Coordinates of N, CA and C in Angstrom, one line a residue:
X1109 N 34.5 -67.9 -24.8 CA 35.1 -66.8 -24.2 C 34.1 -66.0 -23.4
X1110 N 34.4 -65.6 -22.2 CA 33.4 -64.8 -21.4 C 34.0 -63.5 -21.0
X1111 N 33.2 -62.6 -20.7 CA 33.7 -61.2 -20.3 C 33.7 -61.2 -18.8
X1112 N 34.8 -60.6 -18.3 CA 35.0 -60.5 -16.9 C 35.6 -59.1 -16.6
X1113 N 35.4 -58.6 -15.4 CA 36.0 -57.3 -15.0 C 37.5 -57.6 -14.8
X1114 N 38.4 -56.6 -15.2 CA 39.8 -56.7 -15.0 C 40.1 -57.0 -13.5
X1115 N 40.9 -58.0 -13.2 CA 41.2 -58.3 -11.8 C 40.2 -59.2 -11.1
X1116 N 39.1 -59.5 -11.8 CA 38.1 -60.5 -11.2 C 38.7 -61.9 -11.3
X1117 N 38.3 -62.7 -10.3 CA 38.8 -64.0 -10.3 C 38.1 -64.8 -11.4
X1118 N 38.8 -65.8 -11.9 CA 38.3 -66.6 -13.0 C 38.3 -68.1 -12.6
X1119 N 37.2 -68.8 -12.9 CA 37.1 -70.2 -12.6 C 37.9 -71.0 -13.6
X1120 N 38.0 -70.5 -14.8 CA 38.8 -71.2 -15.9 C 40.0 -70.3 -16.3
X1121 N 41.2 -70.5 -15.7 CA 42.3 -69.7 -16.0 C 42.7 -69.7 -17.5
X1122 N 42.3 -70.7 -18.3 CA 42.7 -70.7 -19.7 C 41.9 -69.8 -20.5
X1123 N 40.8 -69.3 -20.0 CA 39.9 -68.4 -20.8 C 40.5 -67.0 -20.8
X1124 N 40.4 -66.3 -21.9 CA 40.8 -64.9 -22.0 C 39.7 -64.0 -21.5
X1125 N 40.0 -62.9 -20.9 CA 39.0 -61.9 -20.6 C 39.1 -60.7 -21.5
X1126 N 38.0 -60.1 -21.8 CA 37.9 -59.0 -22.7 C 37.8 -57.7 -21.9
X1127 N 38.5 -56.7 -22.4 CA 38.4 -55.4 -21.7 C 38.0 -54.4 -22.8
X1128 N 37.5 -53.3 -22.4 CA 37.0 -52.3 -23.4 C 38.1 -51.2 -23.5
X1129 N 38.0 -50.5 -24.7 CA 38.9 -49.5 -25.0 C 38.1 -48.2 -25.1
X1130 N 38.6 -47.1 -24.6 CA 37.9 -45.8 -24.6 C 37.8 -45.3 -26.1
X1131 N 36.7 -44.6 -26.3 CA 36.4 -44.1 -27.6 C 36.9 -42.6 -27.7
X1132 N 37.0 -42.1 -29.0 CA 37.5 -40.8 -29.2 C 39.0 -40.7 -29.5
X1133 N 39.4 -39.5 -29.8 CA 40.8 -39.3 -30.2 C 41.8 -39.6 -29.1
X1134 N 41.5 -39.0 -27.9 CA 42.3 -39.2 -26.7 C 41.4 -39.2 -25.5
X1135 N 41.9 -39.8 -24.4 CA 41.1 -39.6 -23.2 C 42.1 -39.3 -22.1
X1136 N 41.5 -38.7 -21.0 CA 42.3 -38.3 -19.9 C 42.5 -39.4 -18.9
X1137 N 43.7 -39.5 -18.4 CA 43.9 -40.5 -17.3 C 43.2 -40.2 -16.0
X1138 N 42.7 -41.1 -15.3 CA 41.9 -40.9 -14.1 C 42.7 -41.0 -12.8
X1139 N 43.9 -41.3 -12.9 CA 44.7 -41.5 -11.6 C 45.3 -40.2 -11.1
X1140 N 45.3 -40.0 -9.8 CA 45.9 -38.9 -9.2 C 46.7 -39.3 -8.0
X1141 N 47.7 -38.5 -7.7 CA 48.5 -38.7 -6.5 C 47.7 -38.2 -5.3
X1142 N 48.0 -38.6 -4.1 CA 47.3 -38.2 -2.9 C 47.4 -36.6 -2.8
X1143 N 46.3 -35.9 -2.6 CA 46.3 -34.5 -2.4 C 46.4 -33.7 -3.7
X1144 N 46.4 -34.3 -4.8 CA 46.5 -33.6 -6.1 C 45.2 -33.2 -6.5
X1145 N 45.0 -32.0 -7.0 CA 43.8 -31.5 -7.5 C 43.8 -31.4 -9.1
X1146 N 42.7 -31.1 -9.7 CA 42.6 -30.9 -11.1 C 43.6 -29.8 -11.6
X1147 N 43.7 -28.7 -10.8 CA 44.5 -27.6 -11.3 C 46.0 -27.9 -11.1
X1148 N 46.4 -28.7 -10.1 CA 47.8 -29.0 -9.9 C 48.3 -30.1 -10.8
X1149 N 47.5 -30.9 -11.3 CA 47.9 -32.0 -12.1 C 48.0 -31.7 -13.6
X1150 N 49.0 -32.3 -14.2 CA 49.1 -32.1 -15.7 C 48.2 -33.2 -16.3
X1151 N 47.5 -32.8 -17.4 CA 46.6 -33.8 -18.0 C 47.5 -34.9 -18.7
X1152 N 47.1 -36.1 -18.3 CA 47.8 -37.2 -19.0 C 46.8 -37.7 -20.1
X1153 N 47.4 -37.7 -21.3 CA 46.5 -38.2 -22.4 C 47.1 -39.5 -22.9
X1154 N 46.2 -40.4 -23.2 CA 46.6 -41.7 -23.7 C 46.1 -41.9 -25.1
X1155 N 46.9 -42.3 -26.0 CA 46.4 -42.5 -27.4 C 45.3 -43.5 -27.4
X1156 N 44.2 -43.1 -28.1 CA 43.1 -44.0 -28.3 C 43.3 -44.8 -29.6
X1157 N 42.5 -45.8 -29.8 CA 42.7 -46.6 -31.0 C 42.7 -45.8 -32.3
X1158 N 43.4 -46.3 -33.3 CA 43.4 -45.7 -34.6 C 43.1 -46.8 -35.6
X1159 N 42.8 -46.4 -36.8 CA 42.5 -47.4 -37.9 C 43.8 -47.7 -38.6
X1160 N 44.0 -49.0 -38.9 CA 45.1 -49.6 -39.6 C 44.7 -50.4 -40.7
X1161 N 45.2 -50.2 -41.9 CA 44.9 -51.1 -43.1 C 45.8 -52.3 -43.1
X1162 N 45.2 -53.5 -43.1 CA 46.0 -54.7 -42.9 C 45.8 -55.5 -44.2
X1163 N 47.0 -56.0 -44.7 CA 47.0 -56.9 -45.9 C 47.7 -58.1 -45.4
X1164 N 47.0 -59.3 -45.3 CA 47.6 -60.5 -44.8 C 47.6 -61.5 -46.0
X1165 N 48.8 -62.0 -46.3 CA 49.0 -63.0 -47.4 C 49.4 -64.3 -46.8
X1166 N 48.7 -65.4 -47.3 CA 48.9 -66.7 -46.8 C 49.2 -67.6 -48.0
X1167 N 49.9 -68.7 -47.8 CA 50.2 -69.6 -48.9 C 50.5 -71.0 -48.4
X1168 N 50.3 -72.0 -49.3 CA 50.5 -73.4 -48.9 C 50.3 -74.3 -50.1
X1169 N 50.0 -75.6 -49.7 CA 49.8 -76.6 -50.8 C 48.5 -76.3 -51.5
X1170 N 48.4 -76.7 -52.8 CA 47.2 -76.5 -53.6 C 46.0 -77.1 -52.9
X1171 N 44.9 -76.3 -52.9 CA 43.6 -76.7 -52.4 C 42.6 -76.4 -53.4
X1172 N 41.6 -77.2 -53.5 CA 40.5 -76.9 -54.5 C 39.9 -75.5 -54.3
X1173 N 39.7 -74.8 -55.4 CA 39.3 -73.4 -55.3 C 38.0 -73.3 -54.5
X1174 N 37.1 -74.2 -54.7 CA 35.8 -74.2 -54.0 C 36.0 -74.2 -52.5
X1175 N 36.9 -75.0 -52.0 CA 37.2 -75.1 -50.6 C 37.8 -73.8 -50.1
X1176 N 38.7 -73.2 -50.8 CA 39.3 -71.9 -50.4 C 38.3 -70.8 -50.4
X1177 N 37.5 -70.7 -51.4 CA 36.4 -69.7 -51.5 C 35.4 -69.9 -50.3
X1178 N 35.0 -71.1 -50.1 CA 34.0 -71.4 -49.0 C 34.6 -70.9 -47.6
X1179 N 35.9 -71.3 -47.4 CA 36.5 -70.9 -46.1 C 36.6 -69.4 -46.0
X1180 N 37.0 -68.7 -47.0 CA 37.1 -67.2 -47.0 C 35.8 -66.6 -46.8
X1181 N 34.8 -67.1 -47.4 CA 33.4 -66.6 -47.3 C 32.9 -66.8 -45.8
X1182 N 33.3 -68.0 -45.3 CA 32.9 -68.2 -43.9 C 33.6 -67.3 -42.9
X1183 N 34.9 -67.0 -43.2 CA 35.6 -66.1 -42.4 C 35.0 -64.7 -42.5
X1184 N 34.7 -64.3 -43.7 CA 34.0 -62.9 -43.9 C 32.7 -62.9 -43.2
X1185 N 31.9 -64.0 -43.2 CA 30.6 -64.0 -42.6 C 30.8 -63.9 -41.0
X1186 N 31.8 -64.7 -40.5 CA 32.0 -64.7 -39.1 C 32.6 -63.3 -38.6
X1187 N 33.3 -62.7 -39.4 CA 34.0 -61.5 -39.1 C 33.8 -60.4 -40.2
X1188 N 32.7 -59.7 -40.1 CA 32.3 -58.8 -41.2 C 33.3 -57.6 -41.4
X1189 N 34.3 -57.5 -40.5 CA 35.3 -56.4 -40.7 C 36.2 -56.6 -42.0
X1190 N 36.2 -57.9 -42.5 CA 37.0 -58.2 -43.7 C 36.4 -57.4 -44.9
X1191 N 37.3 -56.7 -45.6 CA 36.9 -55.9 -46.7 C 36.9 -56.8 -48.0
X1192 N 38.0 -57.4 -48.3 CA 38.1 -58.2 -49.5 C 39.1 -59.3 -49.3
X1193 N 38.8 -60.4 -50.0 CA 39.8 -61.5 -50.0 C 39.9 -61.9 -51.5
X1194 N 41.2 -62.2 -51.9 CA 41.5 -62.7 -53.2 C 42.2 -64.1 -53.0
X1195 N 41.9 -65.0 -53.9 CA 42.4 -66.3 -53.6 C 42.8 -67.0 -54.9
X1196 N 43.6 -68.0 -54.8 CA 44.0 -68.9 -55.8 C 44.2 -70.3 -55.2
X1197 N 44.5 -71.4 -55.9 CA 44.6 -72.7 -55.3 C 45.7 -72.8 -54.3
X1198 N 46.7 -72.0 -54.3 CA 47.8 -72.1 -53.4 C 48.2 -70.9 -52.6
X1199 N 47.4 -69.8 -52.7 CA 47.6 -68.6 -51.9 C 46.4 -67.7 -51.8
X1200 N 46.3 -66.8 -50.9 CA 45.2 -65.9 -50.7 C 45.7 -64.6 -50.1
X1201 N 45.0 -63.6 -50.2 CA 45.3 -62.3 -49.6 C 44.0 -61.7 -49.0
X1202 N 44.1 -61.3 -47.8 CA 42.9 -60.7 -47.0 C 43.3 -59.3 -46.7
X1203 N 42.3 -58.4 -47.0 CA 42.5 -57.0 -46.6 C 41.4 -56.5 -45.7
X1204 N 41.7 -55.8 -44.7 CA 40.7 -55.2 -43.8 C 41.2 -54.1 -43.0
X1205 N 40.3 -53.4 -42.3 CA 40.7 -52.3 -41.4 C 40.6 -52.9 -40.0
X1206 N 41.7 -52.6 -39.2 CA 41.7 -53.0 -37.8 C 41.8 -51.8 -37.0
X1207 N 41.1 -51.7 -35.9 CA 41.2 -50.7 -34.9 C 42.1 -51.1 -33.8
X1208 N 43.2 -50.4 -33.6 CA 44.1 -50.8 -32.6 C 44.9 -49.5 -32.1
X1209 N 45.4 -49.7 -30.9 CA 46.1 -48.5 -30.3 C 47.4 -48.2 -31.1
X1210 N 48.1 -49.2 -31.5 CA 49.3 -48.9 -32.3 C 49.6 -50.1 -33.3
X1211 N 50.7 -49.9 -34.0 CA 51.0 -50.9 -35.1 C 51.2 -52.2 -34.5
X1212 N 51.9 -52.3 -33.3 CA 52.2 -53.6 -32.7 C 50.9 -54.4 -32.4
X1213 N 49.9 -53.7 -31.9 CA 48.6 -54.4 -31.6 C 47.9 -54.8 -32.8
X1214 N 47.9 -54.0 -33.9 CA 47.2 -54.3 -35.1 C 47.9 -55.5 -35.8
X1215 N 49.3 -55.5 -35.7 CA 50.0 -56.6 -36.3 C 49.8 -57.9 -35.5
X1216 N 49.8 -57.8 -34.2 CA 49.6 -59.0 -33.4 C 48.2 -59.7 -33.7
X1217 N 47.2 -58.8 -33.8 CA 45.8 -59.4 -34.2 C 45.9 -60.0 -35.5
X1218 N 46.5 -59.4 -36.5 CA 46.6 -59.9 -37.9 C 47.3 -61.2 -37.9
X1219 N 48.4 -61.3 -37.2 CA 49.1 -62.6 -37.2 C 48.4 -63.7 -36.6
X1220 N 47.4 -63.5 -35.7 CA 46.6 -64.5 -35.1 C 45.4 -64.9 -35.9
X1221 N 45.0 -64.0 -36.8 CA 43.7 -64.2 -37.6 C 43.6 -65.5 -38.2
X1222 N 44.5 -65.9 -39.1 CA 44.4 -67.1 -39.9 C 44.4 -68.3 -39.0
X1223 N 45.4 -68.4 -38.1 CA 45.5 -69.6 -37.2 C 44.3 -69.8 -36.3
X1224 N 43.8 -68.7 -35.7 CA 42.7 -68.8 -34.8 C 41.4 -69.2 -35.4
X1225 N 41.2 -68.9 -36.7 CA 40.0 -69.2 -37.4 C 40.1 -70.3 -38.4
X1226 N 41.3 -70.9 -38.5 CA 41.5 -72.0 -39.4 C 40.5 -73.1 -39.3
X1227 N 40.2 -73.5 -38.0 CA 39.3 -74.6 -37.8 C 37.8 -74.2 -38.0
X1228 N 37.4 -73.1 -37.3 CA 36.0 -72.7 -37.4 C 35.6 -72.3 -38.8
X1229 N 36.4 -71.7 -39.6 CA 36.0 -71.4 -41.0 C 36.5 -72.4 -42.0
X1230 N 37.1 -73.5 -41.5 CA 37.7 -74.6 -42.3 C 38.6 -74.0 -43.4
X1231 N 39.5 -73.2 -43.0 CA 40.5 -72.6 -43.9 C 41.6 -73.6 -44.2
X1232 N 42.2 -73.5 -45.4 CA 43.4 -74.4 -45.7 C 44.5 -74.3 -44.7
X1233 N 45.3 -75.3 -44.5 CA 46.4 -75.3 -43.5 C 47.6 -74.5 -44.1
X1234 N 47.4 -73.3 -44.5 CA 48.5 -72.5 -45.1 C 49.1 -71.7 -44.0
X1235 N 50.3 -71.2 -44.3 CA 51.1 -70.3 -43.4 C 51.0 -68.9 -43.9
X1236 N 51.2 -68.0 -42.9 CA 51.3 -66.6 -43.2 C 52.6 -66.3 -43.9
X1237 N 52.6 -65.7 -45.1 CA 53.9 -65.4 -45.8 C 54.1 -63.9 -46.0
X1238 N 53.1 -63.1 -45.6 CA 53.3 -61.7 -45.7 C 52.3 -60.9 -44.9
X1239 N 52.7 -59.8 -44.4 CA 51.9 -58.9 -43.6 C 52.3 -57.5 -43.8
X1240 N 51.3 -56.6 -44.2 CA 51.5 -55.2 -44.3 C 50.5 -54.5 -43.4
X1241 N 50.9 -53.6 -42.5 CA 50.0 -52.9 -41.7 C 50.5 -51.4 -41.8
X1242 N 49.5 -50.6 -42.3 CA 49.8 -49.2 -42.5 C 48.7 -48.4 -41.9
X1243 N 49.0 -47.2 -41.4 CA 48.0 -46.3 -40.8 C 47.1 -45.7 -41.9
X1244 N 46.0 -45.2 -41.5 CA 45.0 -44.7 -42.4 C 45.5 -43.6 -43.3
X1245 N 46.3 -42.7 -42.7 CA 46.8 -41.6 -43.5 C 47.8 -42.1 -44.6
X1246 N 48.6 -43.0 -44.3 CA 49.5 -43.6 -45.3 C 48.8 -44.3 -46.4
X1247 N 47.7 -45.0 -46.0 CA 46.9 -45.7 -47.0 C 46.3 -44.7 -48.0
X1248 N 45.7 -43.7 -47.4 CA 45.0 -42.7 -48.3 C 46.1 -41.9 -49.1
X1249 N 47.2 -41.6 -48.6 CA 48.3 -41.0 -49.3 C 48.8 -41.8 -50.5
X1250 N 48.9 -43.1 -50.2 CA 49.3 -44.0 -51.3 C 48.3 -44.1 -52.4
X1251 N 47.1 -44.1 -52.1 CA 46.0 -44.2 -53.1 C 46.0 -42.9 -53.9
X1252 N 46.1 -41.7 -53.2 CA 46.1 -40.4 -53.9 C 47.3 -40.3 -54.8
X1253 N 48.4 -40.9 -54.5 CA 49.6 -40.8 -55.3 C 49.6 -41.9 -56.4
X1254 N 48.7 -42.8 -56.4 CA 48.5 -43.8 -57.4 C 49.4 -45.0 -57.2
X1255 N 49.9 -45.3 -56.0 CA 50.6 -46.5 -55.8 C 50.1 -47.1 -54.5
X1256 N 50.7 -48.2 -54.1 CA 50.2 -48.9 -52.9 C 49.0 -49.8 -53.2
X1257 N 48.5 -50.4 -52.2 CA 47.3 -51.3 -52.4 C 46.1 -50.5 -53.0
X1258 N 45.6 -51.1 -54.0 CA 44.4 -50.5 -54.6 C 43.2 -50.5 -53.6
X1259 N 42.3 -49.6 -53.7 CA 41.2 -49.6 -52.8 C 40.5 -51.0 -52.9
X1260 N 40.0 -51.5 -51.8 CA 39.5 -52.8 -51.7 C 38.1 -52.9 -52.3
X1261 N 38.1 -52.8 -53.6 CA 36.8 -52.9 -54.4 C 37.0 -53.9 -55.5
X1262 N 36.1 -54.7 -55.8 CA 34.9 -54.9 -55.1 C 35.0 -55.6 -53.7
X1263 N 34.2 -55.2 -52.8 CA 34.3 -55.9 -51.5 C 33.8 -57.3 -51.6
X1264 N 34.4 -58.2 -50.9 CA 34.0 -59.6 -51.0 C 35.1 -60.6 -51.2
X1265 N 34.8 -61.8 -51.6 CA 35.7 -62.8 -51.9 C 35.8 -63.1 -53.4
X1266 N 37.0 -62.9 -53.9 CA 37.2 -63.0 -55.4 C 38.4 -63.8 -55.8
X1267 N 38.4 -64.5 -56.9 CA 39.7 -65.1 -57.4 C 40.7 -64.0 -57.8
X1268 N 42.0 -64.4 -57.8 CA 43.0 -63.5 -58.3 C 42.8 -63.3 -59.8

């Protein structure tokens, strides 16, 4: 994967280009109509990325525990955003925080995670069987009320 400016021509059309996302709670749009001044224009604000707690569940045929653990450890090494993984011979659960503009973006990234890294981390050929994506406030509210996903402790890769 290589970085290119949006709109720049690409020699390899199959490659994806990366774009950056503004930091902070919101940012102001930079576009203006002809003749428009700062005073005459209404501020356009665009939502900036938020944190989403993701729980991804995968399942499939039985695989030796050592292979499952090694694959999840490699995934965690390659992508340190992973908080915790729990595993068994025929299923696993991965929890992490994702920064995304909205739930749709966070879910899309989560749904690609297992398949895109199956070969590089040598993960089992399992399918995604569950996905939960909740915003940060909902996650903390659930924890405070004593229900919902327990805090991801201990961090790391652990058997169920």
